[in-house]
PDB file of C-alpha atoms in Angstrom:
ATOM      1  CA  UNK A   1      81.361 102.466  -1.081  1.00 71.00           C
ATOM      2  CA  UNK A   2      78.505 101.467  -3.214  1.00 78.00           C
ATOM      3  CA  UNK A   3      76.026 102.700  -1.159  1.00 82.00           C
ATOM      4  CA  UNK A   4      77.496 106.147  -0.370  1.00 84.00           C
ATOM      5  CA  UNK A   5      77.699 106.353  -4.326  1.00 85.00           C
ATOM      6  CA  UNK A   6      74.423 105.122  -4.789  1.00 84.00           C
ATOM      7  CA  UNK A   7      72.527 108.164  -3.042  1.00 87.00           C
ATOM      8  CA  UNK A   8      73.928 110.262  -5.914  1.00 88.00           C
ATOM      9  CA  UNK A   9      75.152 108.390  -8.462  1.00 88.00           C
ATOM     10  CA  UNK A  10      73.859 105.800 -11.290  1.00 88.00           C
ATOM     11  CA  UNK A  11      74.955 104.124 -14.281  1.00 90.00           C
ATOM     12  CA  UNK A  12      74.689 100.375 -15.492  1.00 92.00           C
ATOM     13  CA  UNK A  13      76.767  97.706 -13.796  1.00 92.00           C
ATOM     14  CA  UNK A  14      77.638 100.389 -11.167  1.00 90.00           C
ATOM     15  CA  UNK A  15      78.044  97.680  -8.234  1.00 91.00           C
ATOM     16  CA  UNK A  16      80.245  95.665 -10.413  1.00 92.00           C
ATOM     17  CA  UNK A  17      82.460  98.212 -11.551  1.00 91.00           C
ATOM     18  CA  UNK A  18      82.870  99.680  -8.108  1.00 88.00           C
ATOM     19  CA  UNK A  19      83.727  96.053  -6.448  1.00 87.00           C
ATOM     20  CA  UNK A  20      86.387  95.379  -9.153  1.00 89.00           C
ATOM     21  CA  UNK A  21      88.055  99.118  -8.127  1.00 89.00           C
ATOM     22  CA  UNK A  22      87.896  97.999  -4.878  1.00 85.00           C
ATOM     23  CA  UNK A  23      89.595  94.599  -4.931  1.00 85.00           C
ATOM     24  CA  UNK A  24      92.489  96.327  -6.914  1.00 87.00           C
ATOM     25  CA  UNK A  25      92.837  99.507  -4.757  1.00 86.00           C
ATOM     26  CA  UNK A  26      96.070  99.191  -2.250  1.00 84.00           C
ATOM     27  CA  UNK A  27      94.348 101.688   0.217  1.00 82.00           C
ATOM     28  CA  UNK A  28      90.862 100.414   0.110  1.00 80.00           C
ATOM     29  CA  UNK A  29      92.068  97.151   1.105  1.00 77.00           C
ATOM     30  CA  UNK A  30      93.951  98.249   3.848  1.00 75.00           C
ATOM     31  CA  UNK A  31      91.137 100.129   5.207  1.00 74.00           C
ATOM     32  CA  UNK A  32      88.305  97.938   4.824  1.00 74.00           C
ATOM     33  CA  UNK A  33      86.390  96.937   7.895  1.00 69.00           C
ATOM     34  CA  UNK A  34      86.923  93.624   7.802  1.00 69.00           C
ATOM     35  CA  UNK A  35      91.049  94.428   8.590  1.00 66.00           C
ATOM     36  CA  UNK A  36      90.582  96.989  11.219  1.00 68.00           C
ATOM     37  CA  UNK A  37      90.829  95.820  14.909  1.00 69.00           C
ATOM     38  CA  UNK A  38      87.192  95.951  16.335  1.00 70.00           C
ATOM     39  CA  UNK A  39      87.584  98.961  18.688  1.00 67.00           C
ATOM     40  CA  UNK A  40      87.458  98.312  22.942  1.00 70.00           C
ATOM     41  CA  UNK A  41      85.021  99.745  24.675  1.00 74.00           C
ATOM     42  CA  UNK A  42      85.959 103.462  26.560  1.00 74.00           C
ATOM     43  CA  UNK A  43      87.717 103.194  29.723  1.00 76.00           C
ATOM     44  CA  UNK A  44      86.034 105.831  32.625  1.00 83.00           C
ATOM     45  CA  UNK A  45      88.960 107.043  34.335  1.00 85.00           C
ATOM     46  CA  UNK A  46      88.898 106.685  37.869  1.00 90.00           C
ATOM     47  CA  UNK A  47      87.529 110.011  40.631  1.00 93.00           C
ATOM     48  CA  UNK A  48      91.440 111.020  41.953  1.00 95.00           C
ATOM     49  CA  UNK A  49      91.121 110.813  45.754  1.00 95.00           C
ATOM     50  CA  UNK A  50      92.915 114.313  46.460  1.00 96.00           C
ATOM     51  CA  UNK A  51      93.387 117.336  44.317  1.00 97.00           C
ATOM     52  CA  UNK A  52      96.546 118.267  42.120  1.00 97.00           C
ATOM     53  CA  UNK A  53      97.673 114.718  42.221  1.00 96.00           C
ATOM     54  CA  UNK A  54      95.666 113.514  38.248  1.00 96.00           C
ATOM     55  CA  UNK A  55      96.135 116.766  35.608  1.00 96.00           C
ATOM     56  CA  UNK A  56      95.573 117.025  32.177  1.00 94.00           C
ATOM     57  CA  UNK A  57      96.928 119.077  30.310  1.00 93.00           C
ATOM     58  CA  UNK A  58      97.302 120.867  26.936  1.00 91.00           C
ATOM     59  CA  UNK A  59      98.904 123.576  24.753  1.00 92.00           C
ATOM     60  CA  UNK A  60      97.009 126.120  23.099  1.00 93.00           C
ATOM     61  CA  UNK A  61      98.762 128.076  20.219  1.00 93.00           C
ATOM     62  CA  UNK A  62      99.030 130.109  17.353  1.00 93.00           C
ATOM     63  CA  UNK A  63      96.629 132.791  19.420  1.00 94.00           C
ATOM     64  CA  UNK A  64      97.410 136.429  18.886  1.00 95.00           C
ATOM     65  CA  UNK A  65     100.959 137.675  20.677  1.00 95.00           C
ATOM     66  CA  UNK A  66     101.361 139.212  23.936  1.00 94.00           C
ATOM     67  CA  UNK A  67     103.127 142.207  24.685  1.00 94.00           C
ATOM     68  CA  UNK A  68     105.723 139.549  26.010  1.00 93.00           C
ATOM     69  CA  UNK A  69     105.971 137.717  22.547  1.00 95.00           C
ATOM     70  CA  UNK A  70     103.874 134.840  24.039  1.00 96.00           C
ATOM     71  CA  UNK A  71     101.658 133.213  21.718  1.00 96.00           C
ATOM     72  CA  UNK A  72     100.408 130.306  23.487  1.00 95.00           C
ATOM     73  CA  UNK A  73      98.930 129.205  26.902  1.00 97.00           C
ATOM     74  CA  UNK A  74      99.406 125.409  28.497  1.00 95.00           C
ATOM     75  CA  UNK A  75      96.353 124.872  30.132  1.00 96.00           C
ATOM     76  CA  UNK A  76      96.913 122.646  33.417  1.00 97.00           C
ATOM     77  CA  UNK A  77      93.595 121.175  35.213  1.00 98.00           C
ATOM     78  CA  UNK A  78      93.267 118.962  37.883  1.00 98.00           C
ATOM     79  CA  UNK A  79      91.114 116.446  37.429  1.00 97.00           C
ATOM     80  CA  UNK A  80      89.437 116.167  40.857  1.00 97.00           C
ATOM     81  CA  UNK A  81      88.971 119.884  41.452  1.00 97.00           C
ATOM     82  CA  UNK A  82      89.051 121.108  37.553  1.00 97.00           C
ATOM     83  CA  UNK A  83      90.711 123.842  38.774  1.00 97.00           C
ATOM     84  CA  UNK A  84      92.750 124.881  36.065  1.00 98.00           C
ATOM     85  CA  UNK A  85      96.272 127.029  35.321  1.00 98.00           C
ATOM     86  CA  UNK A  86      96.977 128.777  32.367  1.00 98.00           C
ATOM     87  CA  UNK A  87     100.339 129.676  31.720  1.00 97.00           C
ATOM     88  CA  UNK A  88     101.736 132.218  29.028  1.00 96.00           C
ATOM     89  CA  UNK A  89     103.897 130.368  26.619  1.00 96.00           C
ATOM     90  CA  UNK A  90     105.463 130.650  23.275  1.00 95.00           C
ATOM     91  CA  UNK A  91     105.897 127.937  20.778  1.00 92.00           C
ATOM     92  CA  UNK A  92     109.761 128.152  20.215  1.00 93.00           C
ATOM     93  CA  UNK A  93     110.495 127.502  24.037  1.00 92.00           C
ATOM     94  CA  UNK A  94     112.505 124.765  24.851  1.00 89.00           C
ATOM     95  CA  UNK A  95     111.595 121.656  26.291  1.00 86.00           C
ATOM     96  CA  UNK A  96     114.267 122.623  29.652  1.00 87.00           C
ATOM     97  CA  UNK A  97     111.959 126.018  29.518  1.00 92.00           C
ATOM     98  CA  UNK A  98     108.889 124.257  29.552  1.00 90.00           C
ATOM     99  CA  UNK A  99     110.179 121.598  32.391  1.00 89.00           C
ATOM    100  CA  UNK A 100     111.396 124.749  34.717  1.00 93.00           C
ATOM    101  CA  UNK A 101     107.801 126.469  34.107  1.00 94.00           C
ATOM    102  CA  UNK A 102     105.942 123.915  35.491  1.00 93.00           C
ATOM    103  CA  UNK A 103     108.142 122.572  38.159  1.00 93.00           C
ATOM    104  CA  UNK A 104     107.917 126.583  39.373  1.00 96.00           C
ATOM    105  CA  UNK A 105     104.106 126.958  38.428  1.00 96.00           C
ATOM    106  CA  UNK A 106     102.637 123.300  39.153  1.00 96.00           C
ATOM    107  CA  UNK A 107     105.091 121.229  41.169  1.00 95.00           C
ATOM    108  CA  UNK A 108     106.228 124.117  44.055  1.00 96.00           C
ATOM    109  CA  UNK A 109     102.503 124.773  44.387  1.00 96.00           C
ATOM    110  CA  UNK A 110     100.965 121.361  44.533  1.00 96.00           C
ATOM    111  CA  UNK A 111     103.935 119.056  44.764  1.00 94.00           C
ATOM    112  CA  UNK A 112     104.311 116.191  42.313  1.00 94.00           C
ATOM    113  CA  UNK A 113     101.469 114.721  40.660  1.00 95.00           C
ATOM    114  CA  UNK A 114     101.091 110.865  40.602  1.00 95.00           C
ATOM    115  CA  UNK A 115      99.663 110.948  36.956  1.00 94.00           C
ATOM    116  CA  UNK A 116      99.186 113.430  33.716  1.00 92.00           C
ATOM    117  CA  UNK A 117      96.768 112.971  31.002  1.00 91.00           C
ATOM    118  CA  UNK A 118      97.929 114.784  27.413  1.00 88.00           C
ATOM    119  CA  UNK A 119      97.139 113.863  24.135  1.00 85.00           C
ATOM    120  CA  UNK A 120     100.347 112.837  22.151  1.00 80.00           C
ATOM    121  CA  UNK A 121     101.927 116.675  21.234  1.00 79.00           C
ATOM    122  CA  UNK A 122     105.598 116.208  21.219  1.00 80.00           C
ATOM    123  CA  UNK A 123     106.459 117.916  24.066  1.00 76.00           C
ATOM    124  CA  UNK A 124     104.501 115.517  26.093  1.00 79.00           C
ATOM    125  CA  UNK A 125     106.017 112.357  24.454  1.00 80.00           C
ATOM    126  CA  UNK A 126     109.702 113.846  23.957  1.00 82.00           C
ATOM    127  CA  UNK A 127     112.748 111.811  25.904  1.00 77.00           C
ATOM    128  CA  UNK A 128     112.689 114.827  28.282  1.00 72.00           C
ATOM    129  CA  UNK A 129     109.703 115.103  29.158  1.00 79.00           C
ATOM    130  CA  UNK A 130     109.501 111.364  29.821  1.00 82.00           C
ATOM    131  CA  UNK A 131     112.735 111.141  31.771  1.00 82.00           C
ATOM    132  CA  UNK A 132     111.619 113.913  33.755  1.00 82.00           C
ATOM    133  CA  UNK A 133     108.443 111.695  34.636  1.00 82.00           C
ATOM    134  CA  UNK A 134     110.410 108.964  35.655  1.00 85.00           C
ATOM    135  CA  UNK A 135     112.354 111.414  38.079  1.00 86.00           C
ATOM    136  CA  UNK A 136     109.362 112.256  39.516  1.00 89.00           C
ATOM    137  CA  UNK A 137     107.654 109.449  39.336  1.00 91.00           C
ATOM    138  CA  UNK A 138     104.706 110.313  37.468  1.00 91.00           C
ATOM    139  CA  UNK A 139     102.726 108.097  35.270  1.00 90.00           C
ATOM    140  CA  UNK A 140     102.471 109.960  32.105  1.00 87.00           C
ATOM    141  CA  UNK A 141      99.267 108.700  29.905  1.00 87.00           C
ATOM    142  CA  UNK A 142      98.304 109.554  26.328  1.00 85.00           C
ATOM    143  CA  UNK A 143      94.546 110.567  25.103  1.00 82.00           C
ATOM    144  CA  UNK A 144      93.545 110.478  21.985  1.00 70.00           C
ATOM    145  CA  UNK A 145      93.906 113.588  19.965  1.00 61.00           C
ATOM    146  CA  UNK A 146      91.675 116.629  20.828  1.00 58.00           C
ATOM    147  CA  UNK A 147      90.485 115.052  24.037  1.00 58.00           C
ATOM    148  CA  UNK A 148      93.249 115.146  26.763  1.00 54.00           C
TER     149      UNK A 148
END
């Protein structure tokens, strides 16, 4: 923290004052370097071996509505391929909605995949979603945030 300060800031016993805010700040503690978990080195996923069997997939919303009240899309790639669907959604469907709409869209046009990539929306981590995984028996996997 001193040093960020430092580029803009002075004033006398500056480093001192700043370590003694430290040592009795609850957050700063908790998020000092020295607690945090180094982080692992990025795991390459592996080439899929046929198409539609690894997707990603994501929702897009709060876009401008359709004539059909839809407001979102759910984009669906496959991660061999990167062919991609988009399919016309709206953010108030249900998670039985969303479960029909790709078992019609994805599932009766590809068959079942073996995995899915998403980042960790609700929908994707929901008891629905992830008992209809296990029915299938896809592996479902979480991303971080912004990067399914």
């Amino acid at each position: 923290m001193y040093h960020t300060l430092r580029e803009h800031y002075w004033w006398p016993f500056m480093k001192k004052e700043i370590a003694e805010y430290v040592k009795k700040c609850l957050i700063c503690q908790q998020v000092k370097a020295e607690r945090q978990k180094p982080s692992g080195l990025l795991q390459p996923l592996r080439i899929p071996e046929w198409k539609w069997e690894h997707l990603t997939m994501d929702f897009v919303f709060k876009l401008p509505r359709t004539q059909n009240k839809h407001d979102g899309v759910w984009v669906i790639v496959d991660r061999l391929t990167k062919s991609a669907h988009f399919l016309s959604v709206r953010a108030n469907y249900t998670l039985n909605k969303l479960a029909k709409i790709f078992i019609d869209e994805i599932v009766t046009l590809h068959r079942v995949p073996i995995s899915i990539i998403s980042d960790r929306d609700p929908w994707f981590t929901s008891r629905l979603w992830t008992k209809l995984n296990e029915a299938f028996g896809t592996q479902l996997r979480f991303s971080t945030a912004f990067h399914p």
